[in-house]
Tab-separated table of C-alpha atoms and ligand atoms in Angstrom:
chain	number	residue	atom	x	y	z
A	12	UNK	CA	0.000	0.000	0.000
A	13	UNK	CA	1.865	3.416	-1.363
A	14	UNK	CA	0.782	6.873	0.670
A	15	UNK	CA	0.848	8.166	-2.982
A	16	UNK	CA	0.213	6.794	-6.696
A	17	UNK	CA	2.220	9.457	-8.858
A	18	UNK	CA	1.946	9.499	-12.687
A	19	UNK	CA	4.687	11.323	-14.205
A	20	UNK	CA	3.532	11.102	-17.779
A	21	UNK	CA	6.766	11.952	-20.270
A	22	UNK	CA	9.334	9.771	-17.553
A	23	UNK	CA	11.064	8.050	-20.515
A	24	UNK	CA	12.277	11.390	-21.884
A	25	UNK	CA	15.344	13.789	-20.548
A	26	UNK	CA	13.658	15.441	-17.438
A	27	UNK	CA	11.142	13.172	-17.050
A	28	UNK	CA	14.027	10.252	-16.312
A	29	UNK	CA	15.767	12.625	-13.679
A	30	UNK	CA	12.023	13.281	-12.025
A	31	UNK	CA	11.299	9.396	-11.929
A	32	UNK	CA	14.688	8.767	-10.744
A	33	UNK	CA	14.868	11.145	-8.092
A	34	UNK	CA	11.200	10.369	-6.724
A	35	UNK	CA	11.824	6.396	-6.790
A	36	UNK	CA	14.911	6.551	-5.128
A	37	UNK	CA	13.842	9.252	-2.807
A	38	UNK	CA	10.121	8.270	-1.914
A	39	UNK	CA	9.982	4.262	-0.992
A	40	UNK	CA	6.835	5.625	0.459
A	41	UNK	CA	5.410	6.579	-3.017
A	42	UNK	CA	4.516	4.629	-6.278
A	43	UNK	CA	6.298	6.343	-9.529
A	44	UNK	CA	3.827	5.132	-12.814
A	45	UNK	CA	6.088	6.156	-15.551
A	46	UNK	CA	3.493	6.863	-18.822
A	47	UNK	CA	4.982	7.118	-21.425
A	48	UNK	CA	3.957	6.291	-25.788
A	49	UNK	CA	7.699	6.253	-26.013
A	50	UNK	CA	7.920	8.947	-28.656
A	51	UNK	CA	11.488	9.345	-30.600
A	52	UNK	CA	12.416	11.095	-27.475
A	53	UNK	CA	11.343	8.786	-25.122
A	54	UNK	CA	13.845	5.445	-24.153
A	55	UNK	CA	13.212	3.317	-21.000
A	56	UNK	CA	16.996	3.013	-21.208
A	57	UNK	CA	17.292	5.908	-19.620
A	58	UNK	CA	15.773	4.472	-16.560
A	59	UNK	CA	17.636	1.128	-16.297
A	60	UNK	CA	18.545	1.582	-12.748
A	61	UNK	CA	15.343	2.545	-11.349
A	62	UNK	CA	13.572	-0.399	-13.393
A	63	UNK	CA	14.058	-3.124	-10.844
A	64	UNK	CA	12.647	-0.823	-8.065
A	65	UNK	CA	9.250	-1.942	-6.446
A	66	UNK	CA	8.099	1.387	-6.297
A	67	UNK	CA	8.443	1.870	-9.636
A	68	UNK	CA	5.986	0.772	-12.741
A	69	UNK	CA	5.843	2.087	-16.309
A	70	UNK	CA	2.833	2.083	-18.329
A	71	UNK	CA	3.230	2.484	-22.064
A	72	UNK	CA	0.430	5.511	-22.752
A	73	UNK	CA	-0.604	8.179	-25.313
A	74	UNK	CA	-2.072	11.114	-23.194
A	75	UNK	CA	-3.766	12.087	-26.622
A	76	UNK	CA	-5.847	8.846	-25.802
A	77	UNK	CA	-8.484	8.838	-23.234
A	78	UNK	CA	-9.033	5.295	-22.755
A	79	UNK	CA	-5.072	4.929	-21.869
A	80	UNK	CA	-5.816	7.311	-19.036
A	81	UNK	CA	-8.074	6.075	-17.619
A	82	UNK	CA	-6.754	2.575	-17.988
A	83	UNK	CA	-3.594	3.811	-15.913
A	84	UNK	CA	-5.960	5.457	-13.177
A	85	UNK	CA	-7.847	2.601	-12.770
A	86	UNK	CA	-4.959	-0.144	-12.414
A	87	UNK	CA	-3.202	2.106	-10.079
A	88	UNK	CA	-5.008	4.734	-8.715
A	89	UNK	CA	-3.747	7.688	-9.471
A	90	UNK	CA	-3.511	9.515	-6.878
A	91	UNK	CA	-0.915	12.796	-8.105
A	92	UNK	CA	0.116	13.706	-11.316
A	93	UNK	CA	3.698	15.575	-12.384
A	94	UNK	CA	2.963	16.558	-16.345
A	95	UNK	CA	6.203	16.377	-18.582
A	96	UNK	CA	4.558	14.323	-21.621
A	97	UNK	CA	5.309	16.730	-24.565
A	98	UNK	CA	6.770	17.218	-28.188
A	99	UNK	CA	9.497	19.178	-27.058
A	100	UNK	CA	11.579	20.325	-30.119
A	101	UNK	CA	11.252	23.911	-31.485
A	102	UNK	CA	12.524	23.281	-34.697
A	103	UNK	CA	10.604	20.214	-34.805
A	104	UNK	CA	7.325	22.806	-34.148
A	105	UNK	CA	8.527	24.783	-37.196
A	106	UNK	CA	8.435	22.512	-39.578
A	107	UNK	CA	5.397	19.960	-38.202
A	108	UNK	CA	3.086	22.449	-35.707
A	109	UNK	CA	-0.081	19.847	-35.614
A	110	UNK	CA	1.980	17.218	-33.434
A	111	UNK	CA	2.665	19.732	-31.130
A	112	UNK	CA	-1.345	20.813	-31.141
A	113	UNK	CA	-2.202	17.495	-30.293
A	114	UNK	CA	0.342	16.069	-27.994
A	115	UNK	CA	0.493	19.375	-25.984
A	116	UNK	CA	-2.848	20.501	-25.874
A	117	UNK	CA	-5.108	17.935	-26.366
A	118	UNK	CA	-2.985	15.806	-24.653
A	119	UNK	CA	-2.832	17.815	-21.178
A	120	UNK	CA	-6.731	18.783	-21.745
A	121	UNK	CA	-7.612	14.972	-21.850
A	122	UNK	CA	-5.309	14.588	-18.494
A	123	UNK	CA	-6.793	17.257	-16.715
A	124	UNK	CA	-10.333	16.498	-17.966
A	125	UNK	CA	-9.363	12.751	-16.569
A	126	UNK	CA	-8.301	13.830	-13.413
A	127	UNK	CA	-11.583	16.375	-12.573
A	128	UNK	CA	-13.879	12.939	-13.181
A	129	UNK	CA	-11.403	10.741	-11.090
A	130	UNK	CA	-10.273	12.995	-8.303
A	131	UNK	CA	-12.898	14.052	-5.292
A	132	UNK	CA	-12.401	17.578	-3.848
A	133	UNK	CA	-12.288	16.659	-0.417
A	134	UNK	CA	-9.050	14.034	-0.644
A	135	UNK	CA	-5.510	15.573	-1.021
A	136	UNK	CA	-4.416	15.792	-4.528
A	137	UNK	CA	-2.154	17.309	-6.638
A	138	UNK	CA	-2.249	18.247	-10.552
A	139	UNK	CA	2.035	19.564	-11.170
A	140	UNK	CA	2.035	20.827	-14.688
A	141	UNK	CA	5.936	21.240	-15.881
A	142	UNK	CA	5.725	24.121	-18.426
A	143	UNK	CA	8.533	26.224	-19.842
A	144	UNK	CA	10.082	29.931	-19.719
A	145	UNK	CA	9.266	29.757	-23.416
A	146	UNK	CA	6.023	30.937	-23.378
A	147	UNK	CA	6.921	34.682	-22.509
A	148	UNK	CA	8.613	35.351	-25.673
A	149	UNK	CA	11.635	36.698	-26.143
A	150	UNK	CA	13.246	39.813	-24.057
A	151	UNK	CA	15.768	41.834	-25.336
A	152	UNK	CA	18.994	43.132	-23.572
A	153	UNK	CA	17.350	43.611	-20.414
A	154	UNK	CA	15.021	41.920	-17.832
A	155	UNK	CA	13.614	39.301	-16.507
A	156	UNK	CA	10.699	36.684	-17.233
A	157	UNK	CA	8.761	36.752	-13.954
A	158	UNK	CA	5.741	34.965	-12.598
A	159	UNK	CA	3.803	38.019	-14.069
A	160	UNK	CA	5.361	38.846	-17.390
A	161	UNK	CA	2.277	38.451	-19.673
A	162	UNK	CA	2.549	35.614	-22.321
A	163	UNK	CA	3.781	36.241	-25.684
A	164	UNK	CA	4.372	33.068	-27.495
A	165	UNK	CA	6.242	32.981	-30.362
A	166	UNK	CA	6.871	29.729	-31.851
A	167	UNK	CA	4.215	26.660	-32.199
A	168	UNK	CA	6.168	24.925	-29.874
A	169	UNK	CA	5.666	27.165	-27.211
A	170	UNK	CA	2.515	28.532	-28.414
A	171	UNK	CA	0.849	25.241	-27.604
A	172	UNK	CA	2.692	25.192	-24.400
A	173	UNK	CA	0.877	28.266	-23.281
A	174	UNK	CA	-2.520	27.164	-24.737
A	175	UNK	CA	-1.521	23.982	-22.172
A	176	UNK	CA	-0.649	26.327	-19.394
A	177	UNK	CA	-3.989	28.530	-20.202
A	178	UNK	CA	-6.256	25.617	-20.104
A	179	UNK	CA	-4.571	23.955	-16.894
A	180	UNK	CA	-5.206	27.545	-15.171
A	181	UNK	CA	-8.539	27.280	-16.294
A	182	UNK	CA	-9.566	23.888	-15.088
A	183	UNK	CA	-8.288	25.178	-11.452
A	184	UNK	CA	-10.362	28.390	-12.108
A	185	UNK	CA	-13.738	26.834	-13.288
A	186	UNK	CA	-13.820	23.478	-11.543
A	187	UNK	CA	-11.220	24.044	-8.621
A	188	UNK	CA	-8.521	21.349	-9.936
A	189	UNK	CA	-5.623	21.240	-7.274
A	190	UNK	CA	-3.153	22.060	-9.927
A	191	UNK	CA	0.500	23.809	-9.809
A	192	UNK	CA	2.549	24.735	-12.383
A	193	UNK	CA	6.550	25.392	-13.335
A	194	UNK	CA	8.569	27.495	-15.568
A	195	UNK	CA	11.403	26.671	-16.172
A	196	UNK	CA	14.855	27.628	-18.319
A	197	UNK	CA	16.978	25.567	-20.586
A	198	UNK	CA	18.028	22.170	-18.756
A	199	UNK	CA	21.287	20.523	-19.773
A	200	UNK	CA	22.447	17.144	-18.398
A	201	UNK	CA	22.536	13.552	-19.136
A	202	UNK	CA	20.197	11.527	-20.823
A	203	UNK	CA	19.491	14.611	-23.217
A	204	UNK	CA	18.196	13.849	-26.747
A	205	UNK	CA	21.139	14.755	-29.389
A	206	UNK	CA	18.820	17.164	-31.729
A	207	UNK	CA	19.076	19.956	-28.528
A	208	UNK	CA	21.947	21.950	-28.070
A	209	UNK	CA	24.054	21.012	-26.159
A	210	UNK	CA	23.835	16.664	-26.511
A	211	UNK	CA	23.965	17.838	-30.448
A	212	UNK	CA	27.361	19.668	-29.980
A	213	UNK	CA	28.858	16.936	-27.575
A	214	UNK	CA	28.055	14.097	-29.878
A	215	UNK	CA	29.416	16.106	-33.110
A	216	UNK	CA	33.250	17.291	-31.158
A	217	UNK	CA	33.502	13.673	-29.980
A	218	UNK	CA	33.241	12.857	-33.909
A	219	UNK	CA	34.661	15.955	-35.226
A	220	UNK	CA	31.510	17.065	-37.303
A	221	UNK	CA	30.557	20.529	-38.029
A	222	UNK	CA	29.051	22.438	-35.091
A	223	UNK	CA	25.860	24.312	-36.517
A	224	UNK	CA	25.743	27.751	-34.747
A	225	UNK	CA	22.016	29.477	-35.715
A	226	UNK	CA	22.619	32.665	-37.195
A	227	UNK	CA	25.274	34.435	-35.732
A	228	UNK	CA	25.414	33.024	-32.388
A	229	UNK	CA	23.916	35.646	-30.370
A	230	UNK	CA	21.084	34.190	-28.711
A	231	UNK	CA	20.932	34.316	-25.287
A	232	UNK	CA	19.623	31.105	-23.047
A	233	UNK	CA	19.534	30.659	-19.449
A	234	UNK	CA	20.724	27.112	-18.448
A	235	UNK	CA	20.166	24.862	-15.334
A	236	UNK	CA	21.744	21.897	-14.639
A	237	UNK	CA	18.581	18.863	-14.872
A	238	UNK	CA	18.883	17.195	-11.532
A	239	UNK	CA	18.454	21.050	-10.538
A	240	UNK	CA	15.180	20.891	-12.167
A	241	UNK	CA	13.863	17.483	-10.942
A	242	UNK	CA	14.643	18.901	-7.200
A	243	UNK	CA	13.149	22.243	-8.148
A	244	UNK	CA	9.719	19.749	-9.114
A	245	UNK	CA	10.399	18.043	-5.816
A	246	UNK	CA	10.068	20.883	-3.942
A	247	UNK	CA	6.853	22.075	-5.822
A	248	UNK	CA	5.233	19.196	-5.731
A	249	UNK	CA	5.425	19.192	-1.841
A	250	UNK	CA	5.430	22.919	-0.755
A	251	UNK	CA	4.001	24.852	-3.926
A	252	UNK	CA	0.453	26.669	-3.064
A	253	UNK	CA	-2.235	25.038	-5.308
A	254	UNK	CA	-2.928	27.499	-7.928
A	255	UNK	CA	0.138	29.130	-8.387
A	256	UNK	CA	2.943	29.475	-10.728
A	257	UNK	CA	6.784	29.120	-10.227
A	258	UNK	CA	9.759	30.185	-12.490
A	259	UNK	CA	12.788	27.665	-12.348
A	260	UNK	CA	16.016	28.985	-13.741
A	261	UNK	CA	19.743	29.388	-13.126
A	262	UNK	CA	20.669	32.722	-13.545
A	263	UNK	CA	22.936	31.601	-15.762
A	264	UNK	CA	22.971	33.475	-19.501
A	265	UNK	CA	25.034	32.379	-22.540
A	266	UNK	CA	24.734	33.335	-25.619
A	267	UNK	CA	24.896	30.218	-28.365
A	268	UNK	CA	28.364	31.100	-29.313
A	269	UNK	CA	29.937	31.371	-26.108
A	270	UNK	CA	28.516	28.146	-24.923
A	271	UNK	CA	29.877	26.163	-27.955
A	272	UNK	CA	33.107	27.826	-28.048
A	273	UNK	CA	33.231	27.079	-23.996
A	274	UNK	CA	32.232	23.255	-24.974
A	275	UNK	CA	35.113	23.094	-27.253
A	276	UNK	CA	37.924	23.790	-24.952
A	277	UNK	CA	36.707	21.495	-22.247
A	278	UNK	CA	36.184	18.868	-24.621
A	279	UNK	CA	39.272	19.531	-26.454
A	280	UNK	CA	41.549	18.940	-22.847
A	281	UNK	CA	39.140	15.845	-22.351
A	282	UNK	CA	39.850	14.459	-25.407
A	283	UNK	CA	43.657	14.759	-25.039
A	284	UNK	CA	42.778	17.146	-28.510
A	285	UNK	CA	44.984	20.351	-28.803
A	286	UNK	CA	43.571	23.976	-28.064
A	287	UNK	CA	41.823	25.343	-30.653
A	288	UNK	CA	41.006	21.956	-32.626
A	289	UNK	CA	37.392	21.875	-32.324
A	290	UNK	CA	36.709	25.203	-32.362
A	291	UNK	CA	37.479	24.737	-36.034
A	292	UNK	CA	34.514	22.830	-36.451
A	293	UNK	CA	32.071	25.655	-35.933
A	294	UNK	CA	30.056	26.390	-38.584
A	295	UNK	CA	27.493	29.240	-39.084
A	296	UNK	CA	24.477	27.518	-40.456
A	297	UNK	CA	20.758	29.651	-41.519
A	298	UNK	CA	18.968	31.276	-38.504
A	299	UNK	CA	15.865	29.752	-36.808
A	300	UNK	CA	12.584	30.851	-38.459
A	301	UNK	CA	11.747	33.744	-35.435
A	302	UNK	CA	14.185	32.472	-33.144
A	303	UNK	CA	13.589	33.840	-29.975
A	304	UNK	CA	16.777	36.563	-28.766
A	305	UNK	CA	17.269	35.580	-25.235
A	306	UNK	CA	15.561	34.131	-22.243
A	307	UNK	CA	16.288	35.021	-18.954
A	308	UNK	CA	14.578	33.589	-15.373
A	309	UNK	CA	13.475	35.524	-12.070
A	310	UNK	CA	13.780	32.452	-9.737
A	311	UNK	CA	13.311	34.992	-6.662
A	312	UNK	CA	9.947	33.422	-5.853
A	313	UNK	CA	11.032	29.550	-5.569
A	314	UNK	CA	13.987	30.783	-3.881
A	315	UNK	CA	12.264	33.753	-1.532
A	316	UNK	CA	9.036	31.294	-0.585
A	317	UNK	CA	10.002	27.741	-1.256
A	318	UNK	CA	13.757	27.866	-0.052
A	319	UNK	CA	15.010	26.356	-3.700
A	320	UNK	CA	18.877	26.992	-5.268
A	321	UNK	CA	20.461	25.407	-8.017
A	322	UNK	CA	23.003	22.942	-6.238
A	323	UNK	CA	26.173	23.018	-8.820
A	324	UNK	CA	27.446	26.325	-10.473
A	325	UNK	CA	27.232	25.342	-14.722
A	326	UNK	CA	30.868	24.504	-14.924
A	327	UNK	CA	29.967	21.672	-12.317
A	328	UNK	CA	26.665	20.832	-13.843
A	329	UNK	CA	28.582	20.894	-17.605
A	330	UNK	CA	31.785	19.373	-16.756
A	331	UNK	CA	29.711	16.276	-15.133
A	332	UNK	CA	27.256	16.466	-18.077
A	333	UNK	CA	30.540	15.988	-20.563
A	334	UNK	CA	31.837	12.893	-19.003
A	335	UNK	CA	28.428	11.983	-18.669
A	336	UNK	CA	28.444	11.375	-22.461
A	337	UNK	CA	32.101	10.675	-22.868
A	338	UNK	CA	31.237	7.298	-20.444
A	339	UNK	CA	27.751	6.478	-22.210
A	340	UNK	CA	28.784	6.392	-25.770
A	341	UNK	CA	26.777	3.254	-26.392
A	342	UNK	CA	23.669	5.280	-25.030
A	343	UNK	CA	24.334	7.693	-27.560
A	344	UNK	CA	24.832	5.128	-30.315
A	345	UNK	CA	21.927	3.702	-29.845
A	346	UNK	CA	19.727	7.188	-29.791
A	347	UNK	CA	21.805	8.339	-33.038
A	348	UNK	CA	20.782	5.302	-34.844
A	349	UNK	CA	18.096	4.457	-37.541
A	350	UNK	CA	15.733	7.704	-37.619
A	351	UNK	CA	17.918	10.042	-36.312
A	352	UNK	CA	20.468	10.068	-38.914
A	353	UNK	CA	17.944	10.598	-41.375
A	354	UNK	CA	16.431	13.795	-39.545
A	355	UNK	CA	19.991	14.768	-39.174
A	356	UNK	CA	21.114	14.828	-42.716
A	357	UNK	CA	17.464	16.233	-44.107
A	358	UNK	CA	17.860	19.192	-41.155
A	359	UNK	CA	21.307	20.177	-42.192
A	360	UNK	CA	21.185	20.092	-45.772
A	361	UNK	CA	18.540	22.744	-45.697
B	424	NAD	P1	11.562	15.084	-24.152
B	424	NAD	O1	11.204	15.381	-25.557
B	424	NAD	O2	12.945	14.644	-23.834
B	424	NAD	O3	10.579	13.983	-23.555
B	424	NAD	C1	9.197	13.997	-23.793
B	424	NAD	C2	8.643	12.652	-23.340
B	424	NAD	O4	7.214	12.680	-23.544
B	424	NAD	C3	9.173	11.459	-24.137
B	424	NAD	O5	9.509	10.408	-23.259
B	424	NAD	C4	8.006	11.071	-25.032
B	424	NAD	O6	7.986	9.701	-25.377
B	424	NAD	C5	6.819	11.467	-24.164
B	424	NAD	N1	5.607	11.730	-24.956
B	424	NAD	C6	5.492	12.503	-26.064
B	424	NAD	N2	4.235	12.478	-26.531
B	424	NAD	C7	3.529	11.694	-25.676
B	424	NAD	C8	2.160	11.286	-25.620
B	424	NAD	N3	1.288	11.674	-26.547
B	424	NAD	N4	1.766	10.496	-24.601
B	424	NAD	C9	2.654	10.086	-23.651
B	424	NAD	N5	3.958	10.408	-23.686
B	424	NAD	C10	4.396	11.210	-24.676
B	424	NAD	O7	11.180	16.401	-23.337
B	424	NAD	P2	11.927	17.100	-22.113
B	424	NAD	O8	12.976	18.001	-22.637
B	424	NAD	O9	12.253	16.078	-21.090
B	424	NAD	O10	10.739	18.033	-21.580
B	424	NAD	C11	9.782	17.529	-20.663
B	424	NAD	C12	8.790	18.625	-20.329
B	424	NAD	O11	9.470	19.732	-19.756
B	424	NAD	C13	8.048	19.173	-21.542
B	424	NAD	O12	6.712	19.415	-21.173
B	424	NAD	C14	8.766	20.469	-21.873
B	424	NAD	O13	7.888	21.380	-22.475
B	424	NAD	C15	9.187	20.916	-20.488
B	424	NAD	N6	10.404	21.749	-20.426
B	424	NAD	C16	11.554	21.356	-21.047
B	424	NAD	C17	12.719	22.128	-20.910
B	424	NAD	C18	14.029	21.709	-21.531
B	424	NAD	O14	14.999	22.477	-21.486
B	424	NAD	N7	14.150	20.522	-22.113
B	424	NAD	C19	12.680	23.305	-20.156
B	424	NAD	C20	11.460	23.692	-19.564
B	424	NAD	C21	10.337	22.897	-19.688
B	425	DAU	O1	13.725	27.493	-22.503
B	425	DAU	C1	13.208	26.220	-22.287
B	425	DAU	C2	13.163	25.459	-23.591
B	425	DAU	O2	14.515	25.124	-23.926
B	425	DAU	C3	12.309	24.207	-23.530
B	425	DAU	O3	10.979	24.572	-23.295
B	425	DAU	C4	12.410	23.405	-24.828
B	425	DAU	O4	11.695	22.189	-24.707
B	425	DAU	C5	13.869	23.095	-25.080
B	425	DAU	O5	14.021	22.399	-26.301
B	425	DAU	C6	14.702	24.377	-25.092
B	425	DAU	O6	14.382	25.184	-26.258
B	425	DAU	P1	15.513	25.947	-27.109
B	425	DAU	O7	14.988	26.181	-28.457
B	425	DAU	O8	16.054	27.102	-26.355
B	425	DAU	O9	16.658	24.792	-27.090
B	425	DAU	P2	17.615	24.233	-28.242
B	425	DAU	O10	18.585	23.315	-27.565
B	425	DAU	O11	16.870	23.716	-29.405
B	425	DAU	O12	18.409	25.546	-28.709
B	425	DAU	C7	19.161	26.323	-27.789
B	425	DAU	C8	19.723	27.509	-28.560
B	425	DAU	O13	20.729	27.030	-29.467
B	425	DAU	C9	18.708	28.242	-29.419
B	425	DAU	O14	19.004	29.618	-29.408
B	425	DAU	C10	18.922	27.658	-30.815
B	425	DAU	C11	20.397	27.349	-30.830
B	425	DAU	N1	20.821	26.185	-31.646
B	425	DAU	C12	20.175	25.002	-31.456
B	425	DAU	C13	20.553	23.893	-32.173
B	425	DAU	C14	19.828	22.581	-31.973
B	425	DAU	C15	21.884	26.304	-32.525
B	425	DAU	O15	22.496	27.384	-32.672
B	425	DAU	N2	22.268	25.184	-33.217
B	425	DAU	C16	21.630	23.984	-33.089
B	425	DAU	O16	22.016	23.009	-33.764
């Protein structure tokens, strides 16, 4: 008998893995349901040493199908739910929006609409929907995305993460749905899928292929380490007010170019390679169709209310991340292989 029954749909993916993980090994008292349709992005791999665990189950699921949730609430009754299950990719937005429609809107709408009919008011329960910094646009040289910046969406990715975030405000405001909801920055870490930027510029140094830097590098992201992120969720979870929004970031701004140039040189003394060799790789490459110019997180609330820091500064986070890959080159063998070479090659002959 488990004091909760969590459903973390999206656990196979990148942050999804480090949220399962983290709960399963941290919670004996809780049951982790991993749901999951196992998407291109999504790889039970990444979860081979929580697997074995007896408070962990996964359920293979499409949240874009009804009957799957309520098969999964039924079996195990659902008793919380942490939200990751998404298509994830901006470029991937640009050039295919309806996936993004459907897996990110209809998708959390059937959830939520599940969890109103399944859930009584009275009992203890709570709906965590992981959302991104995305959806306030883009900011220019100065500021700071706060809990109250209004939402400007600009891409269809994030455009149908803020139609998610509108409707999961909206099921809390009409029908009183104990729901909570994060914002968070970039994430970098293991167990990242190789089309994002950083896993993409790892894999290509290790095998000296051109480094495709958008435009002319400016861009400015925010970055925080994953694990970072799954103990920022953590903390939500348990001490977030129902209702109510958090930003997650790392106060931590890059732009594009200085990141890769940064990756190089570690990478370069990792790799026994001398300075300056993969720098040569770089390669400016056409700009993202309205690529956002920089994102940039207030974290004072989580911080000021919820007691929440990043634990590692980014060269910790990044120099871990690096031999991270350098040690799991079969894991990134494997994710490189069949489809992914052919999205690859059609992405970067454009
Ligand atoms: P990811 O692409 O690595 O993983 C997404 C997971 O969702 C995969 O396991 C996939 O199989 C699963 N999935 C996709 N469609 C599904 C469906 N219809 N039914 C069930 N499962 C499905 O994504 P990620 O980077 O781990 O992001 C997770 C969440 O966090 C997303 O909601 C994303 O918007 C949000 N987020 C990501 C970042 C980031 O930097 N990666 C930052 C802030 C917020
Ligand atoms: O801010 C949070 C968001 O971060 C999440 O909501 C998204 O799910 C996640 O994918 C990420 O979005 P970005 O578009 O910022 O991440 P991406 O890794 O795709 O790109 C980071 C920056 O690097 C961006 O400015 C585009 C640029 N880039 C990206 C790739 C893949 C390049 O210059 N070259 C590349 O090959």
């Amino acid at each position: 008998m488990f004091e909760k029954n969590i459903l973390v749909t999206g656990g196979a993916g990148f942050i999804g893995s480090h949220v399962v993980r983290l709960f399963a090994n941290k919670y004996q008292n809780y049951r982790i349901i991993n749901f999951d349709k196992l998407t291109y992005a999504g790889n039970l791999e990444n979860l081979k040493d929580v697997d074995t665990k007896e408070n962990y189950v996964f359920f293979k699921g499409d949240i874009c199908n009804r009957e799957d949730i309520i098969a999964v609430f039924e079996k195990y009754q659902v008793s919380d739910i942490i939200h990751l299950a998404a298509e994830s990719h901006v470029d991937r937005s640009i050039s295919g929006p309806m996936e993004f429609v459907l897996t990110n809107v209809v998708g959390t709408v059937n959830l939520l609409q599940v969890a109103k009919e399944k859930w009584d008011k009275e009992s203890n329960h709570v709906f965590h929907h992981v959302s991104t910094d995305e959806v306030y646009g883009s900011l220019g040289n100065e500021g700071l995305f706060e809990e109250t910046t209004a939402y400007d969406p600009r891409s269809p990715y994030s455009a149908s993460k803020a139609s998610s975030d509108h409707f999961v405000n909206a099921y809390y405001h009409t029908y009183g749905l104990p729901v909570k909801m994060s914002n968070c920055s970039n994430n970098y870490g293991s167990h990242h899928f190789p089309e994002k930027l950083i896993p993409l510029m790892i894999n290509n140094i290790v095998n000296k292929k051109p480094l495709p830097v958008y435009g002319k590098g400016l861009n400015v992201r925010d970055w925080l380490w994953v694990v970072d992120h799954a103990r920022a969720i953590d903390t939500i979870f348990h001490q977030g007010k129902i209702g109510e929004s958090y930003n997650v970031g790392g106060l931590n701004e890059w732009t594009n170019i200085e990141l890769v140039k940064y990756l190089c040189r570690l990478m370069d003394s990792k790799l026994n390679r001398s300075e300056g060799e993969s720098e040569k790789l770089i390669q400016y490459v056409t700009d993202r169709a309205g690529h956002d110019m920089r994102y940039a997180i207030d974290a004072s609330k989580i911080e000021k209310e919820l007691n929440w820091t990043p634990s590692v500064t980014f060269e910790e986070g990044l120099n871990a991340t690096v031999d991270w890959y350098l040690e799991n080159q079969e894991w990134m063998n494997a994710v490189t292989s069949g489809d992914y070479s052919k999205y690859y090659e059609k992405m970067y002959q454009s």
